[in-house]
Amino acid sequence: AALNPWDVMLCVSGTAIACENALVLAIICYSPALRTPMFVLVGSLATADLLAGLGLILNFVFQYVIRSETVSLLTVGFLVASFAASVSSLLAITVDRYLSLYNALTYYSERTVLCIHTMLAGAWGVSLCLGLLPVLGWNCLHDRTSCSVVRPLTKSNVTLLSASFFLIFLIMLHLYIEICKIVCRHAHQIALQQHFLTASHYVTTKKGVSTLAIILGTFGASWLPFAIYCVVGDPDYPSVYTYATLLPATYNSLINPIIYAYRNQEIQRSMWVLFCSCFQAKVSFRSRSPSDV
């Protein structure tokens, strides 16, 4: 079959996603200092995005090299599970950031570690189940009329996935609003303790709110068009509409390492140690709180 430029773009995107997130995982595994709950969540996100990138590459290879319905189902299921795990990991990071502010005094406790491990186990378990649904029979291979804009997924399947995304997006929106309230309240209290509102108070508050807006805005701009089109789209529509909304969704996995990993000072220092040996092994690392946005 002739190469579809959109498939090539998805494959290139998958390659970039896999390389970028593989580097994040290598850095986290290399540095013993990166073992705090925050970096466990970042590692989960990087793992999910790495698998999603590999899934895009495999989907391209099998689509043009091994054309098989069974392989197609396995590839689609793998992609669904990977992207679901990525979105779920983002939700877990948001919950962790909220807890680090709401329960700041008890955040660094065994209970927090247990909570994070439970969240990740639940997120990956649900994602795996969503990925197995097409393989276990929830597909339209034998009933073309039930196909969605993403073949071989059925309309009911993509509706479930879209509804799950909308729910996660609303939960994240609510939590980030609460985080903004806490950040603004803390900054105001600190300013009052100093008996006057300094310029740094407004700068710090504005920076924190702007960062949270960028995080949530990037996530929504990447996934909302595709989630909405999966609900309102028709399989008879030109496939270019599906590609045009799916490609930006994959970019979220490309942007995640920049937002959640490469901007972190500990990640940056570990990267220098890994590649340039600019720091000695005795250099101490102070783990930042997930509330550092």
PDB file of C-alpha atoms in Angstrom:
ATOM      1  CA  ALA A   1       0.000   0.000   0.000  1.00  0.00           C
ATOM      2  CA  ALA A   2       1.092   3.547  -0.698  1.00  0.00           C
ATOM      3  CA  LEU A   3       2.446   5.399   2.291  1.00  0.00           C
ATOM      4  CA  ASN A   4      -0.037   7.706   3.981  1.00  0.00           C
ATOM      5  CA  PRO A   5       1.712  10.958   5.010  1.00  0.00           C
ATOM      6  CA  TRP A   6      -0.383  11.057   8.180  1.00  0.00           C
ATOM      7  CA  ASP A   7       0.842   7.596   9.165  1.00  0.00           C
ATOM      8  CA  VAL A   8       4.408   8.732   8.561  1.00  0.00           C
ATOM      9  CA  MET A   9       3.844  11.770  10.796  1.00  0.00           C
ATOM     10  CA  LEU A  10       2.422   9.551  13.538  1.00  0.00           C
ATOM     11  CA  CYS A  11       5.425   7.241  13.263  1.00  0.00           C
ATOM     12  CA  VAL A  12       7.851  10.177  13.462  1.00  0.00           C
ATOM     13  CA  SER A  13       5.922  11.499  16.449  1.00  0.00           C
ATOM     14  CA  GLY A  14       6.087   8.075  18.096  1.00  0.00           C
ATOM     15  CA  THR A  15       9.843   7.876  17.544  1.00  0.00           C
ATOM     16  CA  ALA A  16      10.396  11.279  19.143  1.00  0.00           C
ATOM     17  CA  ILE A  17       8.101  10.371  22.049  1.00  0.00           C
ATOM     18  CA  ALA A  18       9.908   7.072  22.671  1.00  0.00           C
ATOM     19  CA  CYS A  19      13.390   8.633  22.615  1.00  0.00           C
ATOM     20  CA  GLU A  20      12.457  11.570  24.835  1.00  0.00           C
ATOM     21  CA  ASN A  21      10.738   9.480  27.488  1.00  0.00           C
ATOM     22  CA  ALA A  22      13.392   6.760  27.399  1.00  0.00           C
ATOM     23  CA  LEU A  23      15.895   9.444  28.399  1.00  0.00           C
ATOM     24  CA  VAL A  24      13.680  10.480  31.330  1.00  0.00           C
ATOM     25  CA  LEU A  25      13.468   6.885  32.554  1.00  0.00           C
ATOM     26  CA  ALA A  26      17.231   6.434  32.186  1.00  0.00           C
ATOM     27  CA  ILE A  27      17.875   9.542  34.284  1.00  0.00           C
ATOM     28  CA  ILE A  28      15.429   8.490  37.008  1.00  0.00           C
ATOM     29  CA  CYS A  29      16.841   4.959  37.166  1.00  0.00           C
ATOM     30  CA  TYR A  30      20.431   6.247  37.138  1.00  0.00           C
ATOM     31  CA  SER A  31      20.121   8.633  40.067  1.00  0.00           C
ATOM     32  CA  PRO A  32      19.392   7.102  43.510  1.00  0.00           C
ATOM     33  CA  ALA A  33      18.277  10.534  44.707  1.00  0.00           C
ATOM     34  CA  LEU A  34      15.236  10.452  42.431  1.00  0.00           C
ATOM     35  CA  ARG A  35      13.238   8.028  44.547  1.00  0.00           C
ATOM     36  CA  THR A  36      10.681  10.391  46.052  1.00  0.00           C
ATOM     37  CA  PRO A  37       6.938   9.955  45.403  1.00  0.00           C
ATOM     38  CA  MET A  38       6.992  12.761  42.857  1.00  0.00           C
ATOM     39  CA  PHE A  39       9.603  11.037  40.694  1.00  0.00           C
ATOM     40  CA  VAL A  40       7.799   7.701  40.991  1.00  0.00           C
ATOM     41  CA  LEU A  41       4.806   9.401  39.372  1.00  0.00           C
ATOM     42  CA  VAL A  42       6.979  11.074  36.747  1.00  0.00           C
ATOM     43  CA  GLY A  43       8.520   7.677  36.006  1.00  0.00           C
ATOM     44  CA  SER A  44       5.056   6.174  35.579  1.00  0.00           C
ATOM     45  CA  LEU A  45       4.118   8.958  33.158  1.00  0.00           C
ATOM     46  CA  ALA A  46       7.355   8.508  31.200  1.00  0.00           C
ATOM     47  CA  THR A  47       6.811   4.742  31.023  1.00  0.00           C
ATOM     48  CA  ALA A  48       3.284   5.175  29.684  1.00  0.00           C
ATOM     49  CA  ASP A  49       4.386   7.735  27.100  1.00  0.00           C
ATOM     50  CA  LEU A  50       7.343   5.555  26.096  1.00  0.00           C
ATOM     51  CA  LEU A  51       4.979   2.636  25.473  1.00  0.00           C
ATOM     52  CA  ALA A  52       2.640   4.928  23.536  1.00  0.00           C
ATOM     53  CA  GLY A  53       5.525   6.014  21.309  1.00  0.00           C
ATOM     54  CA  LEU A  54       6.536   2.411  20.700  1.00  0.00           C
ATOM     55  CA  GLY A  55       2.898   1.595  19.942  1.00  0.00           C
ATOM     56  CA  LEU A  56       2.761   4.268  17.238  1.00  0.00           C
ATOM     57  CA  ILE A  57       5.910   2.854  15.671  1.00  0.00           C
ATOM     58  CA  LEU A  58       4.606  -0.719  15.793  1.00  0.00           C
ATOM     59  CA  ASN A  59       1.263   0.384  14.360  1.00  0.00           C
ATOM     60  CA  PHE A  60       3.063   1.900  11.373  1.00  0.00           C
ATOM     61  CA  VAL A  61       5.250  -1.166  10.838  1.00  0.00           C
ATOM     62  CA  PHE A  62       2.436  -3.683  11.089  1.00  0.00           C
ATOM     63  CA  GLN A  63       0.121  -1.585   8.952  1.00  0.00           C
ATOM     64  CA  TYR A  64       2.493  -1.628   6.005  1.00  0.00           C
ATOM     65  CA  VAL A  65       4.463  -4.834   6.612  1.00  0.00           C
ATOM     66  CA  ILE A  66       2.186  -7.324   8.374  1.00  0.00           C
ATOM     67  CA  ARG A  67      -1.454  -6.735   7.499  1.00  0.00           C
ATOM     68  CA  SER A  68      -3.435  -8.868   9.928  1.00  0.00           C
ATOM     69  CA  GLU A  69      -6.662  -8.324  11.836  1.00  0.00           C
ATOM     70  CA  THR A  70      -5.213  -9.977  14.935  1.00  0.00           C
ATOM     71  CA  VAL A  71      -2.092  -7.810  14.852  1.00  0.00           C
ATOM     72  CA  SER A  72      -4.254  -4.740  14.259  1.00  0.00           C
ATOM     73  CA  LEU A  73      -6.337  -5.506  17.360  1.00  0.00           C
ATOM     74  CA  LEU A  74      -3.244  -6.093  19.473  1.00  0.00           C
ATOM     75  CA  THR A  75      -1.661  -2.843  18.293  1.00  0.00           C
ATOM     76  CA  VAL A  76      -4.808  -0.787  18.890  1.00  0.00           C
ATOM     77  CA  GLY A  77      -5.273  -2.371  22.315  1.00  0.00           C
ATOM     78  CA  PHE A  78      -1.642  -1.586  23.154  1.00  0.00           C
ATOM     79  CA  LEU A  79      -2.112   2.053  22.124  1.00  0.00           C
ATOM     80  CA  VAL A  80      -5.355   2.412  24.079  1.00  0.00           C
ATOM     81  CA  ALA A  81      -3.741   0.983  27.214  1.00  0.00           C
ATOM     82  CA  SER A  82      -0.626   3.168  26.850  1.00  0.00           C
ATOM     83  CA  PHE A  83      -2.435   6.447  26.287  1.00  0.00           C
ATOM     84  CA  ALA A  84      -4.946   5.611  29.031  1.00  0.00           C
ATOM     85  CA  ALA A  85      -2.035   5.002  31.417  1.00  0.00           C
ATOM     86  CA  SER A  86      -0.505   8.322  30.366  1.00  0.00           C
ATOM     87  CA  VAL A  87      -3.703  10.271  31.086  1.00  0.00           C
ATOM     88  CA  SER A  88      -4.211   8.361  34.352  1.00  0.00           C
ATOM     89  CA  SER A  89      -0.638   9.145  35.424  1.00  0.00           C
ATOM     90  CA  LEU A  90      -1.310  12.828  34.779  1.00  0.00           C
ATOM     91  CA  LEU A  91      -4.332  12.593  37.058  1.00  0.00           C
ATOM     92  CA  ALA A  92      -2.220  10.869  39.726  1.00  0.00           C
ATOM     93  CA  ILE A  93       0.375  13.659  39.508  1.00  0.00           C
ATOM     94  CA  THR A  94      -2.383  16.248  39.931  1.00  0.00           C
ATOM     95  CA  VAL A  95      -3.764  14.439  42.986  1.00  0.00           C
ATOM     96  CA  ASP A  96      -0.259  14.188  44.435  1.00  0.00           C
ATOM     97  CA  ARG A  97       0.344  17.916  43.961  1.00  0.00           C
ATOM     98  CA  TYR A  98      -2.930  18.689  45.678  1.00  0.00           C
ATOM     99  CA  LEU A  99      -2.140  16.398  48.617  1.00  0.00           C
ATOM    100  CA  SER A 100       1.346  17.882  48.980  1.00  0.00           C
ATOM    101  CA  LEU A 101      -0.267  21.266  49.583  1.00  0.00           C
ATOM    102  CA  TYR A 102      -3.398  20.233  51.431  1.00  0.00           C
ATOM    103  CA  ASN A 103      -1.544  17.831  53.776  1.00  0.00           C
ATOM    104  CA  ALA A 104       1.891  19.432  53.741  1.00  0.00           C
ATOM    105  CA  LEU A 105       2.785  18.353  57.281  1.00  0.00           C
ATOM    106  CA  THR A 106       2.076  14.660  56.698  1.00  0.00           C
ATOM    107  CA  TYR A 107       3.036  14.443  53.028  1.00  0.00           C
ATOM    108  CA  TYR A 108       6.431  12.793  53.588  1.00  0.00           C
ATOM    109  CA  SER A 109       5.083   9.716  55.343  1.00  0.00           C
ATOM    110  CA  GLU A 110       4.622   6.042  54.600  1.00  0.00           C
ATOM    111  CA  ARG A 111       0.920   6.661  54.151  1.00  0.00           C
ATOM    112  CA  THR A 112       1.647   8.961  51.211  1.00  0.00           C
ATOM    113  CA  VAL A 113       3.884   6.370  49.567  1.00  0.00           C
ATOM    114  CA  LEU A 114       1.192   3.719  49.996  1.00  0.00           C
ATOM    115  CA  CYS A 115      -1.419   6.085  48.561  1.00  0.00           C
ATOM    116  CA  ILE A 116       0.707   6.809  45.498  1.00  0.00           C
ATOM    117  CA  HIS A 117       1.450   3.137  44.863  1.00  0.00           C
ATOM    118  CA  THR A 118      -2.264   2.366  45.188  1.00  0.00           C
ATOM    119  CA  MET A 119      -3.148   5.125  42.736  1.00  0.00           C
ATOM    120  CA  LEU A 120      -0.613   3.881  40.203  1.00  0.00           C
ATOM    121  CA  ALA A 121      -1.730   0.267  40.567  1.00  0.00           C
ATOM    122  CA  GLY A 122      -5.334   1.298  39.997  1.00  0.00           C
ATOM    123  CA  ALA A 123      -4.435   3.543  37.053  1.00  0.00           C
ATOM    124  CA  TRP A 124      -2.407   0.873  35.263  1.00  0.00           C
ATOM    125  CA  GLY A 125      -4.973  -1.822  36.075  1.00  0.00           C
ATOM    126  CA  VAL A 126      -7.837   0.186  34.571  1.00  0.00           C
ATOM    127  CA  SER A 127      -5.693   1.141  31.562  1.00  0.00           C
ATOM    128  CA  LEU A 128      -4.828  -2.502  30.926  1.00  0.00           C
ATOM    129  CA  CYS A 129      -8.499  -3.461  31.071  1.00  0.00           C
ATOM    130  CA  LEU A 130      -9.399  -0.715  28.572  1.00  0.00           C
ATOM    131  CA  GLY A 131      -6.672  -1.952  26.246  1.00  0.00           C
ATOM    132  CA  LEU A 132      -7.885  -5.556  26.444  1.00  0.00           C
ATOM    133  CA  LEU A 133     -11.488  -4.720  25.523  1.00  0.00           C
ATOM    134  CA  PRO A 134     -10.882  -4.608  21.729  1.00  0.00           C
ATOM    135  CA  VAL A 135      -8.810  -7.799  21.869  1.00  0.00           C
ATOM    136  CA  LEU A 136     -11.475  -9.636  23.871  1.00  0.00           C
ATOM    137  CA  GLY A 137     -14.178  -8.929  21.298  1.00  0.00           C
ATOM    138  CA  TRP A 138     -15.301  -5.312  21.651  1.00  0.00           C
ATOM    139  CA  ASN A 139     -14.423  -4.440  18.052  1.00  0.00           C
ATOM    140  CA  CYS A 140     -16.163  -3.953  14.724  1.00  0.00           C
ATOM    141  CA  LEU A 141     -14.253  -6.444  12.581  1.00  0.00           C
ATOM    142  CA  HIS A 142     -17.400  -8.488  11.985  1.00  0.00           C
ATOM    143  CA  ASP A 143     -19.910  -5.623  12.097  1.00  0.00           C
ATOM    144  CA  ARG A 144     -18.805  -2.655  10.042  1.00  0.00           C
ATOM    145  CA  THR A 145     -21.918  -0.668  10.951  1.00  0.00           C
ATOM    146  CA  SER A 146     -20.744  -0.419  14.574  1.00  0.00           C
ATOM    147  CA  CYS A 147     -17.329   1.022  13.677  1.00  0.00           C
ATOM    148  CA  SER A 148     -16.219   4.350  15.059  1.00  0.00           C
ATOM    149  CA  VAL A 149     -13.902   6.952  13.584  1.00  0.00           C
ATOM    150  CA  VAL A 150     -11.053   4.849  14.995  1.00  0.00           C
ATOM    151  CA  ARG A 151     -11.268   1.435  13.418  1.00  0.00           C
ATOM    152  CA  PRO A 152     -11.505  -1.306  14.633  1.00  0.00           C
ATOM    153  CA  LEU A 153     -12.934   0.262  17.818  1.00  0.00           C
ATOM    154  CA  THR A 154     -16.705   0.392  18.116  1.00  0.00           C
ATOM    155  CA  LYS A 155     -18.710   3.569  18.704  1.00  0.00           C
ATOM    156  CA  SER A 156     -19.606   2.457  22.219  1.00  0.00           C
ATOM    157  CA  ASN A 157     -15.941   1.754  22.965  1.00  0.00           C
ATOM    158  CA  VAL A 158     -14.682   5.204  21.934  1.00  0.00           C
ATOM    159  CA  THR A 159     -17.660   6.771  23.733  1.00  0.00           C
ATOM    160  CA  LEU A 160     -16.532   5.050  26.929  1.00  0.00           C
ATOM    161  CA  LEU A 161     -12.951   6.222  26.395  1.00  0.00           C
ATOM    162  CA  SER A 162     -14.070   9.791  25.668  1.00  0.00           C
ATOM    163  CA  ALA A 163     -16.375   9.867  28.700  1.00  0.00           C
ATOM    164  CA  SER A 164     -13.496   8.643  30.869  1.00  0.00           C
ATOM    165  CA  PHE A 165     -11.275  11.399  29.508  1.00  0.00           C
ATOM    166  CA  PHE A 166     -13.898  14.092  30.128  1.00  0.00           C
ATOM    167  CA  LEU A 167     -14.277  12.866  33.717  1.00  0.00           C
ATOM    168  CA  ILE A 168     -10.511  12.920  34.292  1.00  0.00           C
ATOM    169  CA  PHE A 169     -10.250  16.373  32.723  1.00  0.00           C
ATOM    170  CA  LEU A 170     -12.979  17.757  34.996  1.00  0.00           C
ATOM    171  CA  ILE A 171     -11.326  16.228  38.084  1.00  0.00           C
ATOM    172  CA  MET A 172      -7.976  17.745  37.099  1.00  0.00           C
ATOM    173  CA  LEU A 173      -9.619  21.113  36.456  1.00  0.00           C
ATOM    174  CA  HIS A 174     -11.240  21.058  39.897  1.00  0.00           C
ATOM    175  CA  LEU A 175      -7.999  20.033  41.633  1.00  0.00           C
ATOM    176  CA  TYR A 176      -5.938  22.683  39.867  1.00  0.00           C
ATOM    177  CA  ILE A 177      -8.476  25.347  40.849  1.00  0.00           C
ATOM    178  CA  GLU A 178      -8.129  24.188  44.457  1.00  0.00           C
ATOM    179  CA  ILE A 179      -4.336  24.221  44.112  1.00  0.00           C
ATOM    180  CA  CYS A 180      -4.479  27.801  42.833  1.00  0.00           C
ATOM    181  CA  LYS A 181      -6.608  28.801  45.826  1.00  0.00           C
ATOM    182  CA  ILE A 182      -4.158  27.195  48.264  1.00  0.00           C
ATOM    183  CA  VAL A 183      -1.124  28.771  46.561  1.00  0.00           C
ATOM    184  CA  CYS A 184      -2.723  32.214  46.563  1.00  0.00           C
ATOM    185  CA  ARG A 185      -3.806  31.859  50.193  1.00  0.00           C
ATOM    186  CA  HIS A 186      -0.352  30.736  51.320  1.00  0.00           C
ATOM    187  CA  ALA A 187       1.345  33.554  49.446  1.00  0.00           C
ATOM    188  CA  HIS A 188      -1.068  36.077  50.946  1.00  0.00           C
ATOM    189  CA  GLN A 189      -0.484  34.749  54.473  1.00  0.00           C
ATOM    190  CA  ILE A 190       3.280  34.994  54.040  1.00  0.00           C
ATOM    191  CA  ALA A 191       2.927  38.557  52.798  1.00  0.00           C
ATOM    192  CA  LEU A 192       0.730  39.497  55.769  1.00  0.00           C
ATOM    193  CA  GLN A 193       3.271  38.051  58.185  1.00  0.00           C
ATOM    194  CA  GLN A 194       5.746  40.471  56.685  1.00  0.00           C
ATOM    195  CA  HIS A 195       3.206  43.259  57.370  1.00  0.00           C
ATOM    196  CA  PHE A 196       2.926  44.341  53.766  1.00  0.00           C
ATOM    197  CA  LEU A 197       2.253  42.930  50.316  1.00  0.00           C
ATOM    198  CA  THR A 198       5.520  42.881  48.410  1.00  0.00           C
ATOM    199  CA  ALA A 199       5.956  42.787  44.678  1.00  0.00           C
ATOM    200  CA  SER A 200       7.400  39.285  44.985  1.00  0.00           C
ATOM    201  CA  HIS A 201       4.058  38.150  46.429  1.00  0.00           C
ATOM    202  CA  TYR A 202       2.254  39.050  43.234  1.00  0.00           C
ATOM    203  CA  VAL A 203       5.046  37.698  41.034  1.00  0.00           C
ATOM    204  CA  THR A 204       5.096  34.340  42.852  1.00  0.00           C
ATOM    205  CA  THR A 205       1.330  33.986  42.775  1.00  0.00           C
ATOM    206  CA  LYS A 206       1.104  34.949  39.117  1.00  0.00           C
ATOM    207  CA  LYS A 207       3.893  32.540  38.182  1.00  0.00           C
ATOM    208  CA  GLY A 208       2.279  29.642  40.024  1.00  0.00           C
ATOM    209  CA  VAL A 209      -1.152  30.245  38.513  1.00  0.00           C
ATOM    210  CA  SER A 210       0.339  30.717  35.029  1.00  0.00           C
ATOM    211  CA  THR A 211       2.255  27.444  35.276  1.00  0.00           C
ATOM    212  CA  LEU A 212      -0.854  25.539  36.314  1.00  0.00           C
ATOM    213  CA  ALA A 213      -2.804  27.150  33.473  1.00  0.00           C
ATOM    214  CA  ILE A 214      -0.136  26.076  30.979  1.00  0.00           C
ATOM    215  CA  ILE A 215      -0.182  22.497  32.298  1.00  0.00           C
ATOM    216  CA  LEU A 216      -3.951  22.142  32.122  1.00  0.00           C
ATOM    217  CA  GLY A 217      -4.254  24.138  28.899  1.00  0.00           C
ATOM    218  CA  THR A 218      -1.701  21.963  27.129  1.00  0.00           C
ATOM    219  CA  PHE A 219      -3.443  18.802  28.270  1.00  0.00           C
ATOM    220  CA  GLY A 220      -6.880  20.048  27.202  1.00  0.00           C
ATOM    221  CA  ALA A 221      -5.722  21.458  23.861  1.00  0.00           C
ATOM    222  CA  SER A 222      -4.030  18.159  23.009  1.00  0.00           C
ATOM    223  CA  TRP A 223      -6.790  15.719  23.891  1.00  0.00           C
ATOM    224  CA  LEU A 224     -10.122  17.580  23.816  1.00  0.00           C
ATOM    225  CA  PRO A 225     -10.431  17.844  19.987  1.00  0.00           C
ATOM    226  CA  PHE A 226      -9.870  14.114  19.545  1.00  0.00           C
ATOM    227  CA  ALA A 227     -12.165  13.148  22.445  1.00  0.00           C
ATOM    228  CA  ILE A 228     -14.956  15.372  21.108  1.00  0.00           C
ATOM    229  CA  TYR A 229     -14.546  14.120  17.539  1.00  0.00           C
ATOM    230  CA  CYS A 230     -14.726  10.499  18.736  1.00  0.00           C
ATOM    231  CA  VAL A 231     -18.205  11.264  20.108  1.00  0.00           C
ATOM    232  CA  VAL A 232     -19.636  13.423  17.320  1.00  0.00           C
ATOM    233  CA  GLY A 233     -17.718  12.003  14.353  1.00  0.00           C
ATOM    234  CA  ASP A 234     -19.051   9.481  11.873  1.00  0.00           C
ATOM    235  CA  PRO A 235     -16.990   6.656  10.333  1.00  0.00           C
ATOM    236  CA  ASP A 236     -18.093   7.844   6.889  1.00  0.00           C
ATOM    237  CA  TYR A 237     -16.280  11.141   7.398  1.00  0.00           C
ATOM    238  CA  PRO A 238     -12.912  11.510   5.642  1.00  0.00           C
ATOM    239  CA  SER A 239     -10.114   9.886   7.622  1.00  0.00           C
ATOM    240  CA  VAL A 240      -8.165  13.134   7.513  1.00  0.00           C
ATOM    241  CA  TYR A 241     -10.413  14.439  10.306  1.00  0.00           C
ATOM    242  CA  THR A 242      -9.377  11.559  12.548  1.00  0.00           C
ATOM    243  CA  TYR A 243      -5.695  12.052  11.777  1.00  0.00           C
ATOM    244  CA  ALA A 244      -5.934  15.829  12.263  1.00  0.00           C
ATOM    245  CA  THR A 245      -7.325  15.396  15.800  1.00  0.00           C
ATOM    246  CA  LEU A 246      -5.280  12.331  16.754  1.00  0.00           C
ATOM    247  CA  LEU A 247      -1.880  13.808  15.885  1.00  0.00           C
ATOM    248  CA  PRO A 248      -2.150  16.728  18.387  1.00  0.00           C
ATOM    249  CA  ALA A 249      -3.189  14.201  21.050  1.00  0.00           C
ATOM    250  CA  THR A 250       0.095  12.359  20.567  1.00  0.00           C
ATOM    251  CA  TYR A 251       1.968  15.640  21.043  1.00  0.00           C
ATOM    252  CA  ASN A 252       0.841  15.637  24.666  1.00  0.00           C
ATOM    253  CA  SER A 253       3.152  12.671  25.280  1.00  0.00           C
ATOM    254  CA  LEU A 254       5.902  14.683  23.583  1.00  0.00           C
ATOM    255  CA  ILE A 255       5.332  17.717  25.805  1.00  0.00           C
ATOM    256  CA  ASN A 256       4.902  15.830  29.098  1.00  0.00           C
ATOM    257  CA  PRO A 257       8.657  15.226  29.661  1.00  0.00           C
ATOM    258  CA  ILE A 258       9.340  18.933  29.159  1.00  0.00           C
ATOM    259  CA  ILE A 259       6.676  19.993  31.670  1.00  0.00           C
ATOM    260  CA  TYR A 260       7.114  17.322  34.323  1.00  0.00           C
ATOM    261  CA  ALA A 261      10.763  16.236  33.987  1.00  0.00           C
ATOM    262  CA  TYR A 262      13.207  18.465  32.145  1.00  0.00           C
ATOM    263  CA  ARG A 263      12.097  21.606  34.001  1.00  0.00           C
ATOM    264  CA  ASN A 264      12.993  19.972  37.336  1.00  0.00           C
ATOM    265  CA  GLN A 265      16.371  20.959  38.762  1.00  0.00           C
ATOM    266  CA  GLU A 266      17.161  17.465  40.065  1.00  0.00           C
ATOM    267  CA  ILE A 267      16.470  15.974  36.632  1.00  0.00           C
ATOM    268  CA  GLN A 268      18.710  18.604  35.039  1.00  0.00           C
ATOM    269  CA  ARG A 269      21.552  17.898  37.466  1.00  0.00           C
ATOM    270  CA  SER A 270      21.240  14.156  37.010  1.00  0.00           C
ATOM    271  CA  MET A 271      21.324  14.655  33.251  1.00  0.00           C
ATOM    272  CA  TRP A 272      24.606  16.520  33.554  1.00  0.00           C
ATOM    273  CA  VAL A 273      26.003  13.735  35.732  1.00  0.00           C
ATOM    274  CA  LEU A 274      24.834  11.093  33.288  1.00  0.00           C
ATOM    275  CA  PHE A 275      26.216  12.684  30.125  1.00  0.00           C
ATOM    276  CA  CYS A 276      28.903  15.165  31.077  1.00  0.00           C
ATOM    277  CA  SER A 277      30.155  14.016  34.507  1.00  0.00           C
ATOM    278  CA  CYS A 278      30.171  17.658  35.528  1.00  0.00           C
ATOM    279  CA  PHE A 279      29.178  16.847  39.090  1.00  0.00           C
ATOM    280  CA  GLN A 280      30.738  14.393  41.490  1.00  0.00           C
ATOM    281  CA  ALA A 281      28.728  11.540  42.959  1.00  0.00           C
ATOM    282  CA  LYS A 282      28.938  13.180  46.391  1.00  0.00           C
ATOM    283  CA  VAL A 283      26.821  16.111  45.265  1.00  0.00           C
ATOM    284  CA  SER A 284      23.719  16.184  47.437  1.00  0.00           C
ATOM    285  CA  PHE A 285      20.319  16.477  45.900  1.00  0.00           C
ATOM    286  CA  ARG A 286      17.379  18.075  47.663  1.00  0.00           C
ATOM    287  CA  SER A 287      14.132  16.559  46.420  1.00  0.00           C
ATOM    288  CA  ARG A 288      11.565  19.166  45.610  1.00  0.00           C
ATOM    289  CA  SER A 289       7.980  18.931  46.693  1.00  0.00           C
ATOM    290  CA  PRO A 290       5.389  18.220  44.004  1.00  0.00           C
ATOM    291  CA  SER A 291       3.931  21.586  44.941  1.00  0.00           C
ATOM    292  CA  ASP A 292       6.927  23.231  43.230  1.00  0.00           C
ATOM    293  CA  VAL A 293       5.336  24.166  39.944  1.00  0.00           C
TER     294      VAL A 293
END
